[in-house]
JSON list of C-alpha atoms in Angstrom, two decimals:
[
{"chain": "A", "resi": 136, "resn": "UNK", "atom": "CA", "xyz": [-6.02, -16.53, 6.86]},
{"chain": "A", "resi": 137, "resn": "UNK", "atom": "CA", "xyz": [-4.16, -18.46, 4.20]},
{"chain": "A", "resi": 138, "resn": "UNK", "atom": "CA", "xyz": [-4.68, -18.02, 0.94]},
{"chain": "A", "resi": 139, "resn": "UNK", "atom": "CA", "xyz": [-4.33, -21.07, -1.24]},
{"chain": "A", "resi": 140, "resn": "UNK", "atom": "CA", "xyz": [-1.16, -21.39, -3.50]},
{"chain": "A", "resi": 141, "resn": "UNK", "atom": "CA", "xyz": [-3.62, -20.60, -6.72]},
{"chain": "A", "resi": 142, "resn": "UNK", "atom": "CA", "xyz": [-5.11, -17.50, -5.01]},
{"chain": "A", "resi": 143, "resn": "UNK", "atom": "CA", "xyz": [-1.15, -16.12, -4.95]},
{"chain": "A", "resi": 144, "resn": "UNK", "atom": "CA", "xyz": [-0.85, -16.81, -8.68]},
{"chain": "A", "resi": 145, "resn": "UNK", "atom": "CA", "xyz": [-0.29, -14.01, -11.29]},
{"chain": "A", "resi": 146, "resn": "UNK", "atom": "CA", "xyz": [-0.77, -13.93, -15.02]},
{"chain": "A", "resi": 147, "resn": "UNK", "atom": "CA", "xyz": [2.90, -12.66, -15.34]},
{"chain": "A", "resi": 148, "resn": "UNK", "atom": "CA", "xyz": [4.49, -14.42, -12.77]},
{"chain": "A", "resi": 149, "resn": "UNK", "atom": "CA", "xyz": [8.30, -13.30, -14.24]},
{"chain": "A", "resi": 150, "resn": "UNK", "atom": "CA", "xyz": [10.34, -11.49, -11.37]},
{"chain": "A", "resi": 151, "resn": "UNK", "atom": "CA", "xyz": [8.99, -8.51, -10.32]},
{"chain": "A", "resi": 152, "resn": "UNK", "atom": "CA", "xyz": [11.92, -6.58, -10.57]},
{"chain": "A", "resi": 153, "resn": "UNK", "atom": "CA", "xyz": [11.94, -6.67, -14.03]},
{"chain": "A", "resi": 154, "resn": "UNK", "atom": "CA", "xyz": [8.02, -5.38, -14.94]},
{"chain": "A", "resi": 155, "resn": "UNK", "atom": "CA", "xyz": [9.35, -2.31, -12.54]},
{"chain": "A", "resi": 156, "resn": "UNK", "atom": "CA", "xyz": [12.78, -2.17, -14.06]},
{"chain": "A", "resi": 157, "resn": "UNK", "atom": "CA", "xyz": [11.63, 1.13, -15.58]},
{"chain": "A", "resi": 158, "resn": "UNK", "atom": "CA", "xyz": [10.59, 4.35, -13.73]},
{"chain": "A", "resi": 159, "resn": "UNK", "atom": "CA", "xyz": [6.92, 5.19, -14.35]},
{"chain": "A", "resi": 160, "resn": "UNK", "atom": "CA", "xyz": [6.56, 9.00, -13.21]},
{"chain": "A", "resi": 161, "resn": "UNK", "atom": "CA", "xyz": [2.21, 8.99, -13.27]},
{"chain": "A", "resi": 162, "resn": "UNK", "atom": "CA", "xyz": [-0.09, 8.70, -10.84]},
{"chain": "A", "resi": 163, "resn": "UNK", "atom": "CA", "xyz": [-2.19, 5.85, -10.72]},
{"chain": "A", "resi": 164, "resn": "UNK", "atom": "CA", "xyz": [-5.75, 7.00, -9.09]},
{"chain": "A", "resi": 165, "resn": "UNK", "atom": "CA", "xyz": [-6.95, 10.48, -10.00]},
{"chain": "A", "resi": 166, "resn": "UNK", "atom": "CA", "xyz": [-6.76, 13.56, -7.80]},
{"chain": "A", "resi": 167, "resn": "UNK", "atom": "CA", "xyz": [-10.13, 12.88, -6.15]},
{"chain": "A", "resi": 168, "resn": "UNK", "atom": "CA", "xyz": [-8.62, 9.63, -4.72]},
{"chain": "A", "resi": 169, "resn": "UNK", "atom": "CA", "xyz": [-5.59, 11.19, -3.66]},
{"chain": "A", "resi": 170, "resn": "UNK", "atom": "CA", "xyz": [-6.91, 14.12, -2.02]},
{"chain": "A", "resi": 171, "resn": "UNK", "atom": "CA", "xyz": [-9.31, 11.71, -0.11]},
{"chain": "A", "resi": 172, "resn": "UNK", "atom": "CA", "xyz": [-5.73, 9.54, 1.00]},
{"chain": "A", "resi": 173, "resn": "UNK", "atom": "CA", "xyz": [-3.82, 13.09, 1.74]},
{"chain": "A", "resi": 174, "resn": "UNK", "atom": "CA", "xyz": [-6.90, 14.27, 4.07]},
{"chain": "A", "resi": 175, "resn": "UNK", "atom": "CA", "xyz": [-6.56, 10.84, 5.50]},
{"chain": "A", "resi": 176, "resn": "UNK", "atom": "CA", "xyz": [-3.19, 10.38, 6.35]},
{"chain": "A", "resi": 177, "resn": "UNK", "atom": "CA", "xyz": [-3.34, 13.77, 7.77]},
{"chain": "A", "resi": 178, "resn": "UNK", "atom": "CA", "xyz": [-6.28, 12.92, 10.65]},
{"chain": "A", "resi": 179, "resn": "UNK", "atom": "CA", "xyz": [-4.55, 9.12, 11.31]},
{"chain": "A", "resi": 180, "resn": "UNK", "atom": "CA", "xyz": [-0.62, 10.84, 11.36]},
{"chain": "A", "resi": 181, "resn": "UNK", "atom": "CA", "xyz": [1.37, 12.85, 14.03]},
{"chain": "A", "resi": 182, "resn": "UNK", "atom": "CA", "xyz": [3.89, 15.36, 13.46]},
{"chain": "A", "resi": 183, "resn": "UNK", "atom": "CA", "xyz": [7.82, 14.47, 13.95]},
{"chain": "A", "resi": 184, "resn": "UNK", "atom": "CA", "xyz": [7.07, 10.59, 14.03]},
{"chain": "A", "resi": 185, "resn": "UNK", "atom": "CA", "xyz": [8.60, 7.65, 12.22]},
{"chain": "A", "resi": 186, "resn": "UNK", "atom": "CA", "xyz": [6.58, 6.88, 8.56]},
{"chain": "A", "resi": 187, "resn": "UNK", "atom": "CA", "xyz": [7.50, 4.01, 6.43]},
{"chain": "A", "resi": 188, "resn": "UNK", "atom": "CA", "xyz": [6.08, 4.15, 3.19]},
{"chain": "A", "resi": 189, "resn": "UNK", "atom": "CA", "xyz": [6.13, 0.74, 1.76]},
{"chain": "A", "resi": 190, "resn": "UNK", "atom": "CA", "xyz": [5.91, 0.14, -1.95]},
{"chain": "A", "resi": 191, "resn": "UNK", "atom": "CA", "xyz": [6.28, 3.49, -2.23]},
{"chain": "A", "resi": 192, "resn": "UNK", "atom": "CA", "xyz": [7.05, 5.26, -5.98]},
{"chain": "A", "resi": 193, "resn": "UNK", "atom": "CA", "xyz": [7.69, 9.12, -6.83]},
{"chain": "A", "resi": 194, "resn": "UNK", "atom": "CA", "xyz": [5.23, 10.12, -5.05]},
{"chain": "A", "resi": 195, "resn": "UNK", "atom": "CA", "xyz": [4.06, 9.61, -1.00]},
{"chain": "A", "resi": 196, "resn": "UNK", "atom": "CA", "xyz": [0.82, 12.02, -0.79]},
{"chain": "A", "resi": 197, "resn": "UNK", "atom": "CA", "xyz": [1.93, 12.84, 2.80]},
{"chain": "A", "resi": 198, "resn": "UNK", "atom": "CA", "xyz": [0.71, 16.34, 3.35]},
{"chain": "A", "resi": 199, "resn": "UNK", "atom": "CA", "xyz": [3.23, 18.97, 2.97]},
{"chain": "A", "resi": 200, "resn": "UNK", "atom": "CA", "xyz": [2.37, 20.83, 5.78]},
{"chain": "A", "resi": 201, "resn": "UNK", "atom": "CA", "xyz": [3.30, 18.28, 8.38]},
{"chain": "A", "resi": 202, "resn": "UNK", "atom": "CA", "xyz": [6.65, 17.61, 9.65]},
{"chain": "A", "resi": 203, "resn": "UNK", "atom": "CA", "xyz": [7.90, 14.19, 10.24]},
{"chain": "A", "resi": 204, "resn": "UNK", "atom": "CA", "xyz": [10.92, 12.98, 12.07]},
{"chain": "A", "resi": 205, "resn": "UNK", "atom": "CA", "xyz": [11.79, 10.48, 9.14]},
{"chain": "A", "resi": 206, "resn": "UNK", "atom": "CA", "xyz": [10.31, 8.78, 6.05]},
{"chain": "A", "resi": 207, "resn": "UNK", "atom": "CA", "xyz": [11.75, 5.98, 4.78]},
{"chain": "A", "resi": 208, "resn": "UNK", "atom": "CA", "xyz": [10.57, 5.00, 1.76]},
{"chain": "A", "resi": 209, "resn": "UNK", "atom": "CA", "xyz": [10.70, 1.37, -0.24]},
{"chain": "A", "resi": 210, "resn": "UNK", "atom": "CA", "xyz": [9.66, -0.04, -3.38]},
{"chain": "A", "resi": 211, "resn": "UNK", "atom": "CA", "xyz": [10.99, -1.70, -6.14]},
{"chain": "A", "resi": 212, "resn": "UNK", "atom": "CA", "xyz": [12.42, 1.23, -8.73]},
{"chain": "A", "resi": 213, "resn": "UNK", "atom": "CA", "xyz": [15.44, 3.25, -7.66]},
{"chain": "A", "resi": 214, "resn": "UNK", "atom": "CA", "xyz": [14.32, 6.30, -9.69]},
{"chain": "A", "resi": 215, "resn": "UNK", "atom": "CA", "xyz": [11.20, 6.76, -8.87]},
{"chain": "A", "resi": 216, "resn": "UNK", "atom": "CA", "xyz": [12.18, 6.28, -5.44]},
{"chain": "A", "resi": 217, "resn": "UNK", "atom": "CA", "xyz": [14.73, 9.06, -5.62]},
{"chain": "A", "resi": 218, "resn": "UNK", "atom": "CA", "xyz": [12.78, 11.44, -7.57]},
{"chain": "A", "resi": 219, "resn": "UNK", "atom": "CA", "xyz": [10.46, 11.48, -4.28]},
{"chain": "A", "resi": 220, "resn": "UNK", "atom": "CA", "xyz": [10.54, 14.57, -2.32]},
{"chain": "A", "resi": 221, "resn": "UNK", "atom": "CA", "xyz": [9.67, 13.17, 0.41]},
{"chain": "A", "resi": 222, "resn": "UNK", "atom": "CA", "xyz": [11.58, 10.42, 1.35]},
{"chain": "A", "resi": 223, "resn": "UNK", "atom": "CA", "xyz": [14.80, 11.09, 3.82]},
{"chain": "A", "resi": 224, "resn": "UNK", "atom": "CA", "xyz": [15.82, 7.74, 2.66]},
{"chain": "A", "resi": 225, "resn": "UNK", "atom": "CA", "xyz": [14.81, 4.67, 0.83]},
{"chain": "A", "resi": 226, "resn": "UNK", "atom": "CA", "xyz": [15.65, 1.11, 0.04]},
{"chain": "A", "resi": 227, "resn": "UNK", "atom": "CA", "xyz": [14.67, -1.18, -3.11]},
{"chain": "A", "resi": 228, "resn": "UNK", "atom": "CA", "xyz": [13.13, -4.92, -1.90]},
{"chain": "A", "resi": 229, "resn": "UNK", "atom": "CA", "xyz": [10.87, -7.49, -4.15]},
{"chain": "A", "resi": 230, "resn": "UNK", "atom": "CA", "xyz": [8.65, -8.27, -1.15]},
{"chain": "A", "resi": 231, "resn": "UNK", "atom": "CA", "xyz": [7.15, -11.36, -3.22]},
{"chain": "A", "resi": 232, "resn": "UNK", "atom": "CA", "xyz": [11.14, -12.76, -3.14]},
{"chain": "A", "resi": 233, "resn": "UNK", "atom": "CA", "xyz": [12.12, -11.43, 0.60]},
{"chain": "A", "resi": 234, "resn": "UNK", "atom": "CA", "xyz": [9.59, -9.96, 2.72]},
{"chain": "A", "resi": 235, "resn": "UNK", "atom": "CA", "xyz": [11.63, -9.44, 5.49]},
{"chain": "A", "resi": 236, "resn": "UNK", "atom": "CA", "xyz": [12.20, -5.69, 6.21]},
{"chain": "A", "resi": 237, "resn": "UNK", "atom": "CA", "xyz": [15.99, -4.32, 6.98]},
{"chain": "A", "resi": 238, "resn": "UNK", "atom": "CA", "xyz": [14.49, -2.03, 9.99]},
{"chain": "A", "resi": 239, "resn": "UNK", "atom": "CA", "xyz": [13.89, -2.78, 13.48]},
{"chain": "A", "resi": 240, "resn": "UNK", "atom": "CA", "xyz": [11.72, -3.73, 15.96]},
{"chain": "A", "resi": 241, "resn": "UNK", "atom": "CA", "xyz": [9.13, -1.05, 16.89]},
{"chain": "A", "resi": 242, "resn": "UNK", "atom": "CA", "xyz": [10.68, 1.60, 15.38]},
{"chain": "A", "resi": 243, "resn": "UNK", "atom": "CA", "xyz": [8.07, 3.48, 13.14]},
{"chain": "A", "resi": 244, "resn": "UNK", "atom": "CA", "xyz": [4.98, 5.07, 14.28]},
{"chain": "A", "resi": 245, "resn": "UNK", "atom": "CA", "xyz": [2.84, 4.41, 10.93]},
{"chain": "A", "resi": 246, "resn": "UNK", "atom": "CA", "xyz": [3.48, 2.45, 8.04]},
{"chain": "A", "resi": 247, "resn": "UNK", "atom": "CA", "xyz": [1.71, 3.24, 5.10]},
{"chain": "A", "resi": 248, "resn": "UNK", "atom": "CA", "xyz": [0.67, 1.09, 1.75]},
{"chain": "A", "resi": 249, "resn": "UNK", "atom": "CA", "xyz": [-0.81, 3.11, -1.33]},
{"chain": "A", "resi": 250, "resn": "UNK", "atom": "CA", "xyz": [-2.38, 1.14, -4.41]},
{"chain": "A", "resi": 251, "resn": "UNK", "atom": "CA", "xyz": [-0.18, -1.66, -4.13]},
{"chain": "A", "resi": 252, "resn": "UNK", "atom": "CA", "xyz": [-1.30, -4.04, -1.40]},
{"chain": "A", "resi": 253, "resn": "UNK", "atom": "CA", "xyz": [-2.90, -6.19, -4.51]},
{"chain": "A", "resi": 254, "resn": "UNK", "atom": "CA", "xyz": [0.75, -7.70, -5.56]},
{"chain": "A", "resi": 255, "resn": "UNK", "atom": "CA", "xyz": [1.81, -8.98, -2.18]},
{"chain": "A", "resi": 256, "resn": "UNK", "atom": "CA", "xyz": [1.35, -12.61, -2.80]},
{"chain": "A", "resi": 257, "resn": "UNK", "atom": "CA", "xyz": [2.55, -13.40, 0.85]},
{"chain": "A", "resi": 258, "resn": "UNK", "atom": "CA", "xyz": [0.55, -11.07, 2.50]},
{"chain": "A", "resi": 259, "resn": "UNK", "atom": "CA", "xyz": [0.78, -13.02, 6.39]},
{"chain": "A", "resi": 260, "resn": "UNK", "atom": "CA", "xyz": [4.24, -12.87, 6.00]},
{"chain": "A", "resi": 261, "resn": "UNK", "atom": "CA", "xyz": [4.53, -9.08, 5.04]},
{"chain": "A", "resi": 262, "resn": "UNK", "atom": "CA", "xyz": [1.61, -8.17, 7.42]},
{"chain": "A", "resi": 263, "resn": "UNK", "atom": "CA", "xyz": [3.62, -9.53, 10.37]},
{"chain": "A", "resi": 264, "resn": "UNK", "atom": "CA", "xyz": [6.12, -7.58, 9.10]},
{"chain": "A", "resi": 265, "resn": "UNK", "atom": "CA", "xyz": [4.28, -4.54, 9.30]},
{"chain": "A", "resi": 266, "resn": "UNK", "atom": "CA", "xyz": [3.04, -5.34, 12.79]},
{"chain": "A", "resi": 267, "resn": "UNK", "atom": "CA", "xyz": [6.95, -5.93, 14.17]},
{"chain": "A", "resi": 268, "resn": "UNK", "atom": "CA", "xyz": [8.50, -2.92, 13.25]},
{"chain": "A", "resi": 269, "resn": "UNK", "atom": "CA", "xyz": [5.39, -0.56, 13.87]},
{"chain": "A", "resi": 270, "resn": "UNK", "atom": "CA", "xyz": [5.40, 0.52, 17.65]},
{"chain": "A", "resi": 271, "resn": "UNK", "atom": "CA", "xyz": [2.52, -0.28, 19.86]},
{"chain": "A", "resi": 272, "resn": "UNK", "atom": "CA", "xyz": [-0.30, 1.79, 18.97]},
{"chain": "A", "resi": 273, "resn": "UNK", "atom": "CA", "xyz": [1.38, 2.92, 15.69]},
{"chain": "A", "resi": 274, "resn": "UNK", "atom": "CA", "xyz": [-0.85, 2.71, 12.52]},
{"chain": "A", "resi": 275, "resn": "UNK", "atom": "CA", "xyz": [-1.03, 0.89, 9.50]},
{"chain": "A", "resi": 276, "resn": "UNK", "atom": "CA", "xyz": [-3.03, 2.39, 6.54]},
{"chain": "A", "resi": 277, "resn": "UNK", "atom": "CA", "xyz": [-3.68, 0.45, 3.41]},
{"chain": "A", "resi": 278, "resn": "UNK", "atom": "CA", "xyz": [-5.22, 2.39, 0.86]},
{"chain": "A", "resi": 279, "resn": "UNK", "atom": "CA", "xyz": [-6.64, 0.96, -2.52]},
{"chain": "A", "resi": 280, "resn": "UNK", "atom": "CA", "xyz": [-8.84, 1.38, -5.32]},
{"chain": "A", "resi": 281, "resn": "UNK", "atom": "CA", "xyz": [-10.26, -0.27, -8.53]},
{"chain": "A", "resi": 282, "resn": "UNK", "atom": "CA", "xyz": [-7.35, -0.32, -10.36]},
{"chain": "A", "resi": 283, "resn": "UNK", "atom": "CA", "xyz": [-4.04, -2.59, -11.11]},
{"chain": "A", "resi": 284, "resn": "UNK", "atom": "CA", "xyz": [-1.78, -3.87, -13.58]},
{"chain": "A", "resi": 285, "resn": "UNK", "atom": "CA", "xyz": [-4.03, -6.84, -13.80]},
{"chain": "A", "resi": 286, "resn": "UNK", "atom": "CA", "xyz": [-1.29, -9.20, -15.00]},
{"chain": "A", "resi": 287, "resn": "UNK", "atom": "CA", "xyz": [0.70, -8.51, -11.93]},
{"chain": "A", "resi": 288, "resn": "UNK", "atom": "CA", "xyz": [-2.11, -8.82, -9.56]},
{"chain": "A", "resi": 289, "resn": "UNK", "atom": "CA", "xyz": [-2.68, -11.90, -6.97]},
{"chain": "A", "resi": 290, "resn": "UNK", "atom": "CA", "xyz": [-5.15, -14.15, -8.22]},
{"chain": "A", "resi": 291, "resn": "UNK", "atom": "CA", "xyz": [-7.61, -13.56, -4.96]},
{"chain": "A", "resi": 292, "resn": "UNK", "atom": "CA", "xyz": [-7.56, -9.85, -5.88]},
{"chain": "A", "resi": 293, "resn": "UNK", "atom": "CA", "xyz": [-7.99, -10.05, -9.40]},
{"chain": "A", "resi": 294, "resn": "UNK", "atom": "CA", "xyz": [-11.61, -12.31, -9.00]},
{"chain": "A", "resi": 295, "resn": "UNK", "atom": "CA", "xyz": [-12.40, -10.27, -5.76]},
{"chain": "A", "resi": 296, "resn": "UNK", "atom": "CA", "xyz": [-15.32, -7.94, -6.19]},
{"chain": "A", "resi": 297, "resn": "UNK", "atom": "CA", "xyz": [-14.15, -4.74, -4.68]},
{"chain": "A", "resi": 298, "resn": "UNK", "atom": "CA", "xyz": [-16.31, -5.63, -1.06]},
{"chain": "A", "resi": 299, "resn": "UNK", "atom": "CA", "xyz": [-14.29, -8.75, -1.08]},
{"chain": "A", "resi": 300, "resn": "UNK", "atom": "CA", "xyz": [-11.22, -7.03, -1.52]},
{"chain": "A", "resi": 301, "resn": "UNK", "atom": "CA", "xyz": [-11.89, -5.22, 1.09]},
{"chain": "A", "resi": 302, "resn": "UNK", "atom": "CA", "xyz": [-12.65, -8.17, 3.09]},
{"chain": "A", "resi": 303, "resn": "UNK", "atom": "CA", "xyz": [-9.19, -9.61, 2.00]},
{"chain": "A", "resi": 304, "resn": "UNK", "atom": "CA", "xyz": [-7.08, -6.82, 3.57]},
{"chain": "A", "resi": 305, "resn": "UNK", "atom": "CA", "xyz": [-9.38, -6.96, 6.48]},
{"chain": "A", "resi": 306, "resn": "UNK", "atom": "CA", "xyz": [-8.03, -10.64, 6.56]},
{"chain": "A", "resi": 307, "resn": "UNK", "atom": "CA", "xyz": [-4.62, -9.77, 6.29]},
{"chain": "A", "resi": 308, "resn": "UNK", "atom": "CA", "xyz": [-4.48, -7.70, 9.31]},
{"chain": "A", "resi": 309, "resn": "UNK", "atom": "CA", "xyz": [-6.13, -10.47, 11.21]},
{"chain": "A", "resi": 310, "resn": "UNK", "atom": "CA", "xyz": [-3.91, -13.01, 10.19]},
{"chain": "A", "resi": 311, "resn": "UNK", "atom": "CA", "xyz": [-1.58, -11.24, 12.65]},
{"chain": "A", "resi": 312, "resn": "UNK", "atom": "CA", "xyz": [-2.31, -11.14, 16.30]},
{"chain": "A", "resi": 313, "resn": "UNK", "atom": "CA", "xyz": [-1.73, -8.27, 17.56]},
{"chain": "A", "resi": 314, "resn": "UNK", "atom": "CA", "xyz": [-3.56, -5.62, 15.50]},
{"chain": "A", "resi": 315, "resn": "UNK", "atom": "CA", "xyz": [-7.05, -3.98, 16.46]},
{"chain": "A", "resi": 316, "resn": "UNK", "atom": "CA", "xyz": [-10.21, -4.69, 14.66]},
{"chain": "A", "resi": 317, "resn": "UNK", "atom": "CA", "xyz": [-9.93, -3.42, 10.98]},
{"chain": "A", "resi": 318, "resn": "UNK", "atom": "CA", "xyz": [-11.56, -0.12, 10.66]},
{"chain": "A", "resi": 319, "resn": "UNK", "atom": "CA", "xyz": [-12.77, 0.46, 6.90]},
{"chain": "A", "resi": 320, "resn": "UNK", "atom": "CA", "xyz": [-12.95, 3.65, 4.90]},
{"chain": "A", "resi": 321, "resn": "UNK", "atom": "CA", "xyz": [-15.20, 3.87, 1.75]},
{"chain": "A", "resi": 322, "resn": "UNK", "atom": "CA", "xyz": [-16.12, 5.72, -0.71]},
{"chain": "A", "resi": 323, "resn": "UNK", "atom": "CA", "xyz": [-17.87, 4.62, -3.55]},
{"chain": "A", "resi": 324, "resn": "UNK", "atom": "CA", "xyz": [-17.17, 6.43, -7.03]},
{"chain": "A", "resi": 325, "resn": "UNK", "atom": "CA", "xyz": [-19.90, 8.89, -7.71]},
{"chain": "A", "resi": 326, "resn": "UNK", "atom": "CA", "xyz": [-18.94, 8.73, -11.64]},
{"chain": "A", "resi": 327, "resn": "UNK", "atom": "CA", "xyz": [-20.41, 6.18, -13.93]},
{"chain": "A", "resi": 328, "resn": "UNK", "atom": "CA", "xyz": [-18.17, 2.88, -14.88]},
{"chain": "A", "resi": 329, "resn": "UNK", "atom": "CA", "xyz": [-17.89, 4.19, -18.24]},
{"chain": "A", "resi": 330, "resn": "UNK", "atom": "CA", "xyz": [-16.45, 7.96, -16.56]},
{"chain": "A", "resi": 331, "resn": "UNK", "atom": "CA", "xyz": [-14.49, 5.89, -14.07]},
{"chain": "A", "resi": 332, "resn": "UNK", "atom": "CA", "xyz": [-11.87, 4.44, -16.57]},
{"chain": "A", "resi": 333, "resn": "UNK", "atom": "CA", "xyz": [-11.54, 7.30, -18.59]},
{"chain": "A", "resi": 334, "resn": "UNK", "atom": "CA", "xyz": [-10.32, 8.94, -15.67]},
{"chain": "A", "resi": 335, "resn": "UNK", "atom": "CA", "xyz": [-13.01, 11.27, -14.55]},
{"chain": "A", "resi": 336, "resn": "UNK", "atom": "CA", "xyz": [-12.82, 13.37, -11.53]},
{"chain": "A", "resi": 337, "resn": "UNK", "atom": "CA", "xyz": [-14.71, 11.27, -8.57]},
{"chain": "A", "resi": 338, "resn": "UNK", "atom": "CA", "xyz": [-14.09, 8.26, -10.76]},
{"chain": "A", "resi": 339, "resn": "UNK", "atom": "CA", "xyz": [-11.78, 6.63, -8.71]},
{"chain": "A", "resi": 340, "resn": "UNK", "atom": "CA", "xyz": [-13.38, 4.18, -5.78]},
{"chain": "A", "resi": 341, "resn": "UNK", "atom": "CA", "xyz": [-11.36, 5.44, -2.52]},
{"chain": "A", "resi": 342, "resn": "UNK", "atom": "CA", "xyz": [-11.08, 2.38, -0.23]},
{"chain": "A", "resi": 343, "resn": "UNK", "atom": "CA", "xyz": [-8.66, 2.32, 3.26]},
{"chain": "A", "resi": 344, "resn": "UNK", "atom": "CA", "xyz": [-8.25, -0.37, 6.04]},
{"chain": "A", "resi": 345, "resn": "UNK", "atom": "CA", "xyz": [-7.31, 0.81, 8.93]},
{"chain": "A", "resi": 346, "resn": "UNK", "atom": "CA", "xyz": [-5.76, -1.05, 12.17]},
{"chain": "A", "resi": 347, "resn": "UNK", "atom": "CA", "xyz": [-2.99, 0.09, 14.85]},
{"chain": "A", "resi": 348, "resn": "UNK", "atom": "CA", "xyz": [-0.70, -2.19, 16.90]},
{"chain": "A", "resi": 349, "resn": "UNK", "atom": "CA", "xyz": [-1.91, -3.20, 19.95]},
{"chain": "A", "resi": 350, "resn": "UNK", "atom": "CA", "xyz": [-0.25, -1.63, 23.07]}
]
């Protein structure tokens, strides 16, 4: 999988640092999506493991009943990321500049990507990333939906209909050897278009690609 250098393009193509240079303390699906991603991450995740939760905000939807050993959280605005409950630490890192990770080999059990995957305009590079610090048979879990900031979407994602988009992050895990088939997790909105961007409950399209590390 490569995409081609228009298909990494963005209508604001400024650094990114700067669109996040200010904290924005909302959520950006509605509750039905979230609950779908917290009842998700709580099947695929193990107590007392090793999370990394990349491109992470204020927020991490882990639920608050499990214990983990350590989440380290990363994204790109220092006060979001501190406001977040539950992060044991964090770091701040414009993946679309560096996307090399400051953590080592095998050393997190799951590493998990919320709403975000559509601004990674290097996504082999970042998904081998994920792949060399997960260990084998840890999980990565990309979850997504129908919405964006459009101008700092990739180009690919931004004329993707949402089955290609789906197909894209499917692509992006097998751009990596190493990672098991894709499994993908659907769920159409139930609310008409009209409902879905005025926020309606079951408006929000719940999407999630699967894969683990390979032992």
């Amino acid at each position: 999988m490569m995409l081609r250098p228009n298909q990494r393009q963005k209508l604001d193509d400024t650094d990114d640092k700067l669109f996040y240079a200010y904290p924005r303390f909302v959520t950006h699906v509605d509750e039905g999506f979230i609950q779908q991603l917290t009842d998700l991450y709580r099947e695929r995740l193990q107590p007392n493991t090793r999370i990394l939760d990349m491109m992470s905000s204020w927020v991490s939807h882990l639920p608050e009943e499990m214990q983990f050993a350590h989440v380290e959280g990363h994204g790109l605005n220092a006060e979001e990321l501190a406001r977040n409950p539950q992060l044991d630490r964090y770091f701040v890192q414009n993946l679309n500049g560096n996307p090399q990770l400051p953590l080592p080999d095998r050393d997190f059990d799951a590493v998990l990507n919320c709403v975000s995957v559509q601004y990674i305009q290097y996504p082999e590079a970042v998904f081998s990333e994920i792949h060399r610090i997960l260990k084998p048979g840890g999980v990565a879990i990309i979850s997504f939906s129908n919405r964006m900031f459009f101008e700092k979407a990739i180009q690919a994602w931004r004329d993707a209909s949402e089955a290609t988009r789906v197909e894209l992050v499917k692509s992006y895990f097998a751009s990596v050897p190493g990672f098991t088939t894709p499994e993908v997790i659907a769920r159409k909105s139930t609310a008409p278009n009209i409902l879905q961007w005025l926020g309606a409950p079951g408006g929000d399209p719940f999407y999630a690609v699967v894969a683990y590390k390979q032992r």
